[in-house]
């Protein structure tokens, strides 16, 4: 990403409108753009501040300037609080929780009442304290002497930051608690309004046009010059200091590891003051003495050593298709929300015994969206239409085809069980139940379910970004003139299309000649813009295998000799912290290695968990003898219920990839397959193609 060009600092307030005259203990903000400070802005209430912030974000992003926005209140609470309140450790879920419950107007808000409500959930004596209102609030103590906190009193960073305040105090000097509670909803709405453009530090990678960062000016700045309002002077100084800080120094300050509690920019973490040696035994390193790696062992190593790298955002349902859910989705409403009829017919109470029955028919009816206004007395019937909410007194429905209607009565034959042709409330999903689990990639059917259970938005992960690089002097673009010894680049369009079909964002890095300097530059760019890099060619140990040479030079290469056919060599490494899969140059081997190894690894990095392709045992339509030692994948398709394999196992036969509809997997041991023997067929669709 390009460096930040605009820096802004905001001094927040949890109180009411402070009037038209600039004053201390109010909301102040300052912007420094391209090193030049704008006069600090006085914002008398949070509504004006939110509009000012939105205008600033809109102006900077429209102008293509990256914006660094600092706020002087905690972005998180001490560990355990988010899960206790929301069921999730994700601090951004806690942001959403507050945004849904805080009521804020210029002259009044409900922060003290909400603090009392939260306290009552935990026994009524904490974690919040200090009631700043004249009226008493149940559960919120006025002083700390009757206070009991079920959570840590401070975040880890606050133990290191001398002069910081606890986020549990709601009133009085240092009432950070009110700032947090009234600030997080504003940031939540801004994140939602500018979805995909804002990253929240330190919870998300700062790879967006706008960064929200927690900064406490009071920890580093003293008194203001005479004649200046301290808050106004401090926001100006912080913004100027950030703007003039060398990018590498800012990057070092931003390099912290923090979970749900968050961190304060500038506070150093307690880390040993030592530097690691060059990366030689990186996350892809094989155990000592291992040369040939069985497929299952290689997969287990990838599964154990990789994890999610994508950030989380609140996404409207209209933008959620294909996104990976970042947390379990809990139904807000039951489906169906109330008992309703499954057919057009007539409803009444109870079960009906065998024999003929005649029942009075009430006037009116119940239709979908138009409920019956009243109660159906026992022994009476009511006309009901499919999907209608069952009125009080109706439990059972008989199909209209089984009924004779005459003189305001119905006649029909039993027996009929209680509840026949009726749907119970919540028989599909009950409110409070998990409707969809974290890691699921949202489908059109999921959108129907999410809508039905009352969800308008979900917490979803940013799509994984996959950079694809082709290497080799012999490659030319399709459509260009191919000279002697040259071939068309078949791998790059295939790999880009595969990553796209997997649901990832793709970055086409083009084809790079066998030039180490050019390849280094391409890898640098790919690492800056993507989460994972796929290369094809140049991954072995030859003179022109520059991918493996560069990774080796960086101290981050592992050449896995996989007991696999096709695609035995697989180079894995890290380039500037970004995983690299060095795939074989042969298109058949490149595709097989991508499906078997890169696909589940990238799914794990994308947050959807480890992807196990679904295979099916089907009779073989071929004969094959296989020696022990390597697992084999044959290009295959199913016809008439039997697995056919491509006529040649040559890895240069690209047409076999198009002919096939999946792979036949033959286990590691010795095997003699005869027609009719069961083999495992894995359709391309099971990999997501």
XYZ file of C-alpha atoms in Angstrom:
689
model
C 0.000 0.000 0.000
C 1.053 3.604 -0.550
C 2.128 5.621 2.519
C -0.391 7.693 4.474
C -0.648 11.254 3.181
C -3.234 12.597 5.621
C -3.095 12.295 9.402
C -5.902 13.344 11.725
C -6.294 13.174 15.482
C -9.578 13.369 17.406
C -9.959 14.133 21.109
C -13.295 12.523 22.043
C -15.945 13.249 24.656
C -18.654 11.111 26.232
C -20.681 14.066 27.494
C -23.407 16.283 26.108
C -23.317 19.184 23.657
C -20.780 21.744 24.854
C -22.299 24.796 23.169
C -21.220 27.111 20.360
C -18.125 28.570 22.055
C -14.898 26.544 21.754
C -13.908 25.163 25.150
C -11.866 22.477 26.828
C -13.171 18.963 27.612
C -14.964 18.862 24.284
C -14.436 17.165 20.929
C -11.470 18.585 19.023
C -9.913 17.394 15.774
C -6.990 18.388 13.600
C -5.954 17.361 10.092
C -2.424 17.411 8.666
C -2.424 16.882 4.923
C 0.867 16.367 3.071
C 2.698 17.704 6.134
C 0.609 20.879 6.460
C -1.694 21.347 9.452
C -5.197 22.726 9.168
C -6.568 24.798 12.050
C -7.977 22.486 14.790
C -11.745 22.054 14.591
C -14.111 22.374 17.552
C -17.057 19.943 17.381
C -19.703 20.633 20.003
C -21.381 17.197 19.923
C -20.942 13.698 18.540
C -23.500 14.089 15.749
C -21.477 16.959 14.287
C -18.266 14.996 14.869
C -19.605 11.938 13.038
C -20.626 14.059 10.044
C -17.239 15.811 10.066
C -15.433 12.472 10.117
C -17.569 11.096 7.299
C -16.851 14.183 5.183
C -13.132 13.851 5.897
C -13.044 10.170 4.914
C -15.056 10.886 1.771
C -12.777 13.761 0.759
C -9.507 11.911 1.336
C -10.528 8.637 -0.301
C -12.008 10.466 -3.294
C -8.715 12.318 -3.689
C -6.713 9.079 -3.445
C -4.996 10.088 -0.197
C -4.566 7.396 2.482
C -5.926 8.618 5.823
C -4.559 7.787 9.288
C -7.215 8.634 11.925
C -6.340 8.616 15.631
C -8.876 8.524 18.498
C -8.082 8.969 22.184
C -10.259 6.236 23.682
C -9.819 2.452 24.014
C -10.848 0.287 21.084
C -11.300 -2.738 23.343
C -12.074 -3.857 26.888
C -10.102 -6.173 29.172
C -10.070 -9.825 28.145
C -13.223 -11.850 28.668
C -15.680 -8.968 28.523
C -16.497 -9.266 24.806
C -17.285 -12.981 25.081
C -19.316 -12.549 28.271
C -21.473 -9.892 26.623
C -21.702 -11.089 23.001
C -20.578 -14.717 22.985
C -17.583 -13.800 20.807
C -13.990 -12.763 21.523
C -14.071 -10.513 18.451
C -13.843 -6.894 19.674
C -15.592 -5.630 16.541
C -18.624 -7.719 17.492
C -18.613 -5.813 20.786
C -18.528 -2.565 18.791
C -21.672 -3.673 16.982
C -23.291 -4.642 20.305
C -22.862 -1.126 21.689
C -23.949 0.511 18.438
C -27.225 -1.423 18.554
C -27.993 -0.239 22.117
C -26.569 3.249 22.599
C -29.090 6.080 22.229
C -27.388 9.402 21.658
C -28.675 12.947 21.244
C -26.798 16.239 21.662
C -28.293 16.891 25.095
C -28.866 13.372 26.443
C -27.792 9.750 26.035
C -28.322 6.413 27.762
C -24.727 5.524 28.607
C -25.239 5.361 32.380
C -28.422 3.312 32.005
C -26.682 0.904 29.654
C -23.784 0.570 32.102
C -26.275 -0.305 34.831
C -28.006 -2.798 32.568
C -24.684 -4.498 31.812
C -23.766 -4.568 35.511
C -27.060 -6.264 36.351
C -26.078 -9.095 34.051
C -23.055 -9.716 36.270
C -24.529 -9.353 39.718
C -25.213 -5.612 39.854
C -21.904 -4.360 41.332
C -19.650 -4.016 38.289
C -17.735 -3.916 36.010
C -18.799 -0.274 35.475
C -18.873 2.329 38.232
C -19.535 6.067 38.758
C -23.061 7.302 38.050
C -22.884 10.900 36.838
C -26.646 11.521 36.954
C -28.720 12.923 39.827
C -31.068 9.929 39.759
C -30.011 6.509 40.976
C -29.492 3.716 38.462
C -29.995 0.141 39.566
C -26.737 -1.798 39.373
C -24.442 1.209 38.756
C -22.615 2.284 41.956
C -21.799 5.968 42.378
C -18.454 5.254 43.996
C -15.908 2.509 43.753
C -16.118 1.472 47.405
C -19.130 -0.814 46.732
C -17.726 -1.970 43.416
C -16.888 -5.510 42.303
C -15.388 -6.220 38.868
C -15.725 -9.756 37.420
C -13.147 -8.829 34.747
C -9.579 -7.456 34.844
C -9.545 -3.823 35.928
C -7.167 -2.814 33.141
C -6.014 -3.933 29.735
C -2.470 -5.232 29.346
C -1.421 -2.026 27.588
C -2.725 0.106 30.453
C -0.389 -1.647 32.877
C 2.483 -0.426 30.670
C 1.112 3.067 29.974
C 1.708 5.248 33.011
C -1.098 7.771 33.426
C -3.774 5.787 31.588
C -7.275 5.320 32.970
C -9.552 2.304 33.273
C -12.395 1.947 30.797
C -14.838 0.959 33.577
C -15.110 4.477 35.104
C -18.178 6.265 33.694
C -17.985 9.684 35.413
C -15.546 12.023 37.107
C -11.949 12.894 36.236
C -10.538 10.350 33.782
C -13.950 8.963 32.819
C -12.656 6.957 29.887
C -15.611 4.562 30.182
C -18.044 7.136 28.826
C -15.742 7.986 25.930
C -15.493 4.327 24.898
C -19.190 3.629 25.146
C -20.121 6.736 23.149
C -17.250 6.472 20.680
C -17.420 2.857 19.502
C -20.930 3.237 17.976
C -19.710 6.174 15.883
C -16.699 4.208 14.625
C -18.945 1.227 13.889
C -21.256 3.309 11.726
C -18.292 4.836 9.889
C -16.859 1.363 9.236
C -20.230 0.256 7.907
C -20.714 3.385 5.805
C -17.258 3.019 4.259
C -17.244 -0.769 4.113
C -14.086 -2.167 2.560
C -12.220 1.135 2.959
C -11.461 1.189 6.702
C -9.087 -1.025 8.714
C -9.124 -0.983 12.523
C -5.729 -1.280 14.256
C -4.517 -3.572 15.719
C -7.335 -5.986 14.866
C -6.997 -5.756 11.085
C -4.139 -5.409 8.629
C -3.704 -1.776 7.611
C -4.204 -2.454 3.921
C -7.153 -0.127 3.350
C -7.323 3.550 2.363
C -8.298 4.533 5.938
C -6.875 3.393 9.292
C -8.544 3.851 12.698
C -5.887 3.858 15.433
C -6.047 4.245 19.222
C -3.737 7.069 20.427
C -3.622 8.779 23.837
C -2.020 12.259 23.504
C -1.987 12.777 27.271
C 0.568 9.977 27.686
C 3.278 11.884 25.816
C 2.273 15.572 25.718
C 2.355 18.026 28.628
C 0.674 21.365 29.145
C -0.365 23.476 26.173
C 1.319 26.792 25.355
C -0.197 29.797 27.090
C -3.400 30.967 25.474
C -4.194 27.676 23.759
C -6.842 25.106 24.668
C -5.006 21.938 25.666
C -7.230 19.538 23.687
C -6.911 21.632 20.505
C -3.137 21.896 20.861
C -2.697 18.183 21.584
C -4.612 16.945 18.516
C -2.567 19.313 16.348
C 0.740 18.128 17.821
C -0.129 14.428 17.475
C -1.207 14.821 13.837
C 1.974 16.794 13.034
C 4.211 14.284 14.820
C 2.639 11.395 12.905
C 2.907 13.209 9.575
C 6.624 13.868 10.094
C 7.444 10.407 11.439
C 9.510 8.348 8.945
C 7.289 5.588 7.480
C 9.581 2.860 8.783
C 9.364 4.261 12.325
C 5.578 4.389 12.100
C 5.547 0.820 10.810
C 7.601 -0.297 13.813
C 5.162 1.357 16.215
C 2.263 -0.323 14.459
C 3.945 -3.732 14.682
C 2.234 -5.102 17.784
C 0.493 -8.357 18.530
C -2.756 -7.755 20.394
C -5.933 -9.780 20.659
C -9.336 -8.565 21.857
C -8.001 -5.839 24.184
C -6.391 -3.675 21.510
C -3.359 -1.440 22.053
C -2.294 2.207 22.375
C -0.002 3.447 19.604
C 3.443 4.292 20.929
C 3.346 2.018 23.970
C 6.082 -0.575 23.582
C 5.242 -4.198 24.189
C 7.310 -6.259 26.597
C 9.381 -8.139 24.050
C 12.896 -9.521 24.440
C 15.380 -7.070 22.935
C 16.890 -9.618 20.583
C 16.848 -10.068 16.816
C 16.126 -13.430 15.211
C 18.628 -15.036 12.826
C 17.776 -15.293 9.107
C 14.746 -17.504 8.634
C 16.093 -20.978 7.961
C 13.579 -23.221 9.653
C 10.403 -21.439 8.638
C 6.787 -22.526 9.042
C 7.090 -24.898 6.095
C 10.174 -26.703 7.436
C 10.038 -30.477 7.437
C 11.154 -32.581 10.395
C 14.853 -33.421 10.492
C 15.818 -36.353 8.286
C 12.674 -36.235 6.142
C 13.270 -36.297 2.397
C 10.171 -37.808 0.837
C 6.934 -36.529 2.313
C 3.708 -38.541 2.092
C 0.734 -36.519 0.881
C -1.153 -36.806 4.165
C 1.884 -35.648 6.163
C 2.352 -32.657 3.862
C -1.302 -31.724 4.250
C -1.084 -32.064 8.033
C 1.941 -29.760 8.131
C 0.113 -27.104 6.116
C -2.973 -27.454 8.287
C -0.978 -27.065 11.497
C 1.234 -24.170 10.407
C -1.114 -21.835 8.579
C -4.081 -19.852 9.836
C -6.504 -17.064 8.868
C -4.885 -13.855 7.602
C -7.928 -11.935 6.366
C -9.577 -9.108 8.282
C -13.208 -8.940 9.383
C -15.898 -6.466 8.401
C -19.622 -5.991 8.920
C -21.148 -6.705 5.507
C -24.756 -6.052 4.371
C -26.516 -9.170 3.091
C -26.552 -7.725 -0.409
C -22.749 -7.860 -0.416
C -22.306 -11.123 1.520
C -22.612 -13.644 -1.331
C -19.386 -15.632 -1.597
C -17.887 -14.078 1.547
C -16.596 -16.242 4.402
C -18.438 -15.847 7.709
C -16.079 -14.665 10.438
C -18.261 -15.870 13.311
C -21.293 -18.010 13.984
C -24.512 -16.307 12.881
C -27.210 -16.418 15.555
C -30.836 -16.179 14.476
C -32.532 -12.993 15.659
C -35.968 -14.343 14.795
C -37.435 -17.824 14.624
C -38.312 -19.382 11.303
C -41.234 -19.661 11.046
C -41.732 -16.747 13.461
C -45.115 -18.112 14.527
C -47.209 -21.248 13.834
C -48.620 -21.178 10.312
C -50.443 -23.314 7.818
C -48.644 -25.371 5.182
C -51.665 -25.639 2.839
C -54.853 -23.921 1.759
C -57.663 -25.343 3.840
C -59.570 -25.014 7.103
C -58.161 -24.815 10.596
C -59.506 -25.871 13.983
C -58.332 -27.159 17.338
C -57.074 -30.615 18.282
C -57.087 -34.013 16.615
C -59.994 -35.446 14.657
C -61.096 -39.066 15.201
C -62.156 -41.462 12.473
C -65.555 -40.926 10.856
C -67.595 -38.097 9.349
C -67.511 -34.632 10.867
C -69.454 -31.389 10.366
C -68.162 -28.144 11.860
C -69.415 -24.520 11.842
C -67.348 -22.186 9.662
C -66.555 -18.745 11.071
C -66.662 -15.640 8.923
C -63.319 -14.292 7.776
C -60.039 -15.957 7.012
C -56.315 -15.964 7.791
C -53.931 -15.253 4.914
C -50.182 -14.775 4.674
C -49.461 -11.324 6.046
C -53.122 -10.749 6.939
C -53.807 -12.508 10.259
C -57.269 -13.311 11.549
C -58.301 -10.822 14.210
C -59.860 -13.030 16.831
C -59.979 -16.471 18.424
C -61.450 -19.633 16.921
C -63.685 -21.300 19.537
C -63.425 -25.078 20.057
C -65.534 -27.019 17.566
C -65.389 -24.226 14.956
C -63.325 -23.903 11.783
C -61.749 -20.993 9.925
C -60.640 -20.600 6.331
C -56.785 -20.448 6.228
C -54.451 -19.944 3.289
C -50.905 -21.222 2.837
C -48.382 -19.366 4.981
C -50.988 -17.699 7.193
C -50.251 -17.329 10.891
C -52.506 -19.716 12.813
C -54.882 -17.716 15.001
C -55.486 -18.604 18.615
C -57.611 -21.732 18.781
C -56.220 -23.327 15.591
C -53.756 -26.221 15.773
C -54.712 -28.446 12.850
C -55.460 -27.813 9.175
C -57.341 -29.975 6.677
C -56.767 -29.582 2.939
C -59.517 -27.771 1.114
C -59.686 -30.677 -1.382
C -60.900 -32.918 1.459
C -63.694 -30.583 2.544
C -67.268 -29.848 1.450
C -68.452 -26.299 2.239
C -72.161 -25.486 2.512
C -74.375 -23.227 4.631
C -71.463 -21.841 6.651
C -70.366 -25.349 7.647
C -67.673 -27.737 6.493
C -67.914 -31.519 6.217
C -64.965 -33.889 6.076
C -63.747 -37.321 7.125
C -61.265 -38.174 9.865
C -58.920 -39.230 11.226
C -56.569 -36.248 11.402
C -53.661 -35.865 13.831
C -53.251 -32.780 15.978
C -50.945 -30.364 14.148
C -51.542 -31.878 10.711
C -50.647 -29.572 7.807
C -49.360 -26.917 10.229
C -45.856 -25.655 10.880
C -44.634 -24.995 14.400
C -42.942 -21.726 15.308
C -39.195 -22.153 15.021
C -39.402 -25.699 13.673
C -36.746 -24.716 11.124
C -34.564 -22.400 13.235
C -35.310 -20.917 16.656
C -34.291 -17.416 17.713
C -30.966 -17.606 19.526
C -29.851 -20.732 17.674
C -26.848 -20.792 15.364
C -28.141 -20.483 11.828
C -24.775 -20.651 10.038
C -21.326 -21.413 11.421
C -18.124 -19.435 11.118
C -16.007 -20.389 8.113
C -18.938 -20.986 5.786
C -18.811 -19.331 2.389
C -22.187 -17.653 1.921
C -24.379 -19.155 -0.816
C -27.616 -17.859 -2.383
C -29.514 -20.327 -0.181
C -27.735 -18.904 2.871
C -28.964 -15.428 1.968
C -32.524 -16.718 2.087
C -31.940 -18.267 5.510
C -30.183 -15.206 6.907
C -32.988 -12.958 5.717
C -35.636 -15.272 7.159
C -34.072 -15.245 10.628
C -33.843 -11.462 10.778
C -30.231 -10.734 9.771
C -29.520 -7.633 7.706
C -25.727 -7.932 7.925
C -23.039 -10.410 8.931
C -19.454 -10.389 10.115
C -17.491 -11.572 7.076
C -13.849 -11.893 6.178
C -12.136 -9.936 3.476
C -11.550 -12.149 0.432
C -8.100 -13.725 0.308
C -5.861 -12.029 -2.256
C -3.889 -14.459 -4.430
C -1.044 -13.234 -6.643
C -0.076 -15.411 -9.613
C 3.352 -15.244 -11.273
C 4.568 -17.211 -14.294
C 8.316 -17.517 -14.851
C 10.473 -18.603 -17.761
C 12.193 -17.225 -20.864
C 10.323 -19.799 -22.924
C 6.892 -18.311 -22.210
C 4.958 -15.976 -24.487
C 1.443 -14.616 -24.171
C -1.316 -16.420 -26.072
C -1.794 -14.655 -29.406
C 1.811 -13.510 -29.678
C 4.251 -15.004 -32.126
C 6.059 -17.985 -30.573
C 9.616 -18.469 -31.712
C 11.695 -21.662 -31.652
C 11.696 -23.240 -28.222
C 8.936 -20.960 -26.921
C 5.536 -22.006 -25.580
C 2.391 -20.153 -24.664
C 1.819 -19.417 -20.979
C -0.893 -21.921 -20.054
C -0.435 -21.863 -16.280
C -1.193 -18.257 -15.427
C -4.697 -18.062 -16.950
C -5.484 -21.458 -15.413
C -4.263 -20.522 -11.922
C -5.940 -17.101 -11.969
C -9.229 -18.696 -13.007
C -8.925 -21.398 -10.335
C -8.297 -18.829 -7.585
C -11.266 -16.816 -8.819
C -13.532 -19.886 -8.783
C -12.363 -20.651 -5.238
C -13.814 -17.275 -4.224
C -10.526 -15.385 -3.831
C -9.448 -12.025 -5.253
C -6.711 -12.401 -7.831
C -3.646 -10.272 -8.619
C -2.147 -10.975 -12.048
C 1.595 -10.362 -11.774
C 2.190 -11.332 -15.399
C 5.015 -13.498 -16.677
C 8.588 -12.839 -15.641
C 11.616 -13.843 -17.684
C 14.472 -15.804 -16.121
C 15.849 -12.617 -14.593
C 16.484 -12.675 -10.874
C 16.256 -8.891 -10.455
C 12.915 -8.718 -12.265
C 11.578 -11.699 -10.328
C 12.654 -10.175 -7.008
C 10.779 -6.976 -7.864
C 7.678 -8.971 -8.859
C 7.743 -10.932 -5.598
C 8.149 -7.699 -3.621
C 5.083 -6.231 -5.325
C 3.095 -9.441 -4.907
C 3.919 -9.624 -1.186
C 2.779 -6.006 -0.723
C -0.552 -6.561 -2.474
C -1.534 -10.179 -1.779
C -1.913 -12.657 1.067
C -0.405 -15.616 -0.788
C 1.687 -16.024 -3.936
C 1.429 -18.823 -6.515
C 4.358 -19.201 -8.868
C 4.753 -21.736 -11.651
C 8.112 -22.789 -13.001
C 11.549 -22.083 -11.586
C 10.900 -24.013 -8.401
C 13.484 -26.783 -8.760
C 17.263 -26.591 -8.318
C 18.460 -25.836 -11.861
C 20.539 -22.858 -13.021
C 17.441 -20.984 -14.210
C 15.174 -21.910 -11.295
C 15.147 -18.413 -9.856
C 12.070 -18.804 -7.636
C 13.745 -21.424 -5.489
C 17.053 -19.546 -5.631
C 15.527 -16.316 -4.344
C 13.607 -18.093 -1.597
C 16.801 -19.915 -0.641
C 18.684 -16.627 -0.590
C 16.022 -15.168 1.727
C 16.473 -18.138 4.028
C 12.837 -19.139 3.610
C 12.758 -22.038 1.167
C 11.587 -25.554 1.785
C 11.607 -27.950 -1.170
C 9.075 -30.611 -0.399
C 9.682 -33.785 -2.353
C 6.134 -35.009 -2.181
C 5.424 -38.690 -2.722
C 2.973 -37.700 -5.420
C 2.339 -38.195 -9.112
C 2.098 -35.831 -10.933
C 3.808 -32.883 -9.244
C 6.509 -34.393 -7.081
C 8.551 -31.189 -6.395
C 6.725 -28.451 -4.466
C 8.614 -25.397 -3.221
C 7.177 -23.539 -0.249
C 8.555 -20.434 1.368
C 7.956 -16.973 2.741
C 8.668 -13.743 0.899
C 8.464 -10.622 3.073
C 6.108 -12.531 5.348
C 3.831 -13.774 2.547
C 3.531 -17.529 1.880
C 4.735 -18.666 -1.543
C 3.666 -21.890 -3.263
C 6.234 -22.724 -5.928
C 4.255 -24.944 -8.287
C 5.720 -27.128 -11.036
C 5.891 -25.598 -14.493
C 3.987 -28.457 -16.076
C 0.297 -27.408 -16.274
C -1.018 -30.841 -15.275
C 1.246 -31.005 -12.228
C 0.550 -27.335 -11.427
C -3.206 -27.935 -11.402
C -2.991 -31.115 -9.311
C -0.678 -29.493 -6.742
C -2.968 -26.466 -6.557
C -6.028 -28.633 -5.929
C -4.400 -30.977 -3.427
C -2.165 -28.569 -1.488
C -2.741 -24.891 -2.278
C -6.554 -25.060 -2.250
C -6.980 -26.265 1.354
C -4.096 -24.072 2.562
C -5.605 -20.966 0.969
C -9.023 -21.846 2.362
C -7.492 -21.967 5.829
C -5.859 -18.573 5.291
C -9.164 -17.183 4.020
C -10.879 -18.179 7.267
C -13.070 -20.949 5.886
C -11.194 -23.716 7.678
C -9.464 -26.706 6.186
C -11.171 -27.813 2.989
C -11.533 -31.602 2.648
C -12.719 -32.413 -0.873
C -15.642 -34.835 -0.995
C -14.806 -38.050 -2.848
C -17.042 -40.933 -3.944
C -16.314 -44.621 -4.344
C -17.330 -45.761 -7.814
C -16.458 -48.819 -9.934
C -13.428 -48.469 -12.177
C -13.799 -48.636 -15.931
C -10.052 -49.194 -16.369
C -7.169 -51.428 -15.330
C -3.959 -50.150 -13.754
C -1.010 -51.542 -11.818
C 0.628 -49.162 -9.373
C 3.844 -49.588 -7.395
C 3.975 -48.640 -3.694
C 5.463 -45.392 -2.447
C 3.593 -42.564 -4.178
C -0.001 -41.379 -4.256
C -1.325 -40.907 -7.754
C -4.017 -38.662 -9.164
C -5.442 -39.624 -12.559
C -7.514 -37.329 -14.711
C -10.935 -38.958 -14.742
C -14.647 -38.632 -15.380
C -17.687 -40.747 -14.575
C -19.807 -42.304 -17.323
C -22.629 -44.780 -16.688
C -21.651 -44.874 -13.035
C -18.046 -45.955 -13.707
C -14.803 -43.961 -13.512
C -12.965 -43.540 -16.794
C -9.381 -42.243 -16.860
C -7.610 -40.282 -19.560
C -5.882 -42.539 -22.096
C -2.423 -41.176 -21.231
C -0.860 -40.426 -17.858
C 1.731 -38.136 -19.498
C 1.855 -34.893 -17.543
C 2.340 -32.927 -20.740
C -1.114 -33.875 -22.037
C -2.996 -30.681 -21.092
C -6.060 -31.809 -23.038
C -6.619 -34.416 -20.330
C -7.435 -31.655 -17.845
C -10.269 -30.464 -20.074
C -11.418 -33.998 -20.867
C -11.616 -34.850 -17.174
C -14.313 -33.838 -14.698
C -12.258 -34.706 -11.628
C -9.472 -36.897 -10.300
C -9.202 -40.538 -9.333
C -7.069 -40.797 -6.194
C -5.040 -43.988 -5.794
C -3.637 -44.525 -2.311
C 0.077 -44.708 -1.458
C 0.444 -48.483 -1.361
C 0.670 -51.033 -4.124
C -2.515 -51.475 -6.112
C -3.769 -53.536 -9.034
C -7.044 -52.020 -10.169
C -9.301 -54.066 -12.415
C -12.547 -53.002 -14.077
C -15.299 -53.008 -11.475
C -12.964 -52.451 -8.484
C -13.903 -49.453 -6.309
C -11.818 -46.293 -6.743
C -12.147 -42.858 -5.155
C -13.353 -40.222 -7.610
C -13.092 -36.559 -6.550
C -15.090 -34.227 -8.823
C -13.569 -30.850 -9.653
C -16.644 -29.367 -7.979
C -15.536 -30.757 -4.628
C -12.521 -28.455 -4.797
C -14.726 -25.486 -5.655
C -14.170 -25.459 -9.428
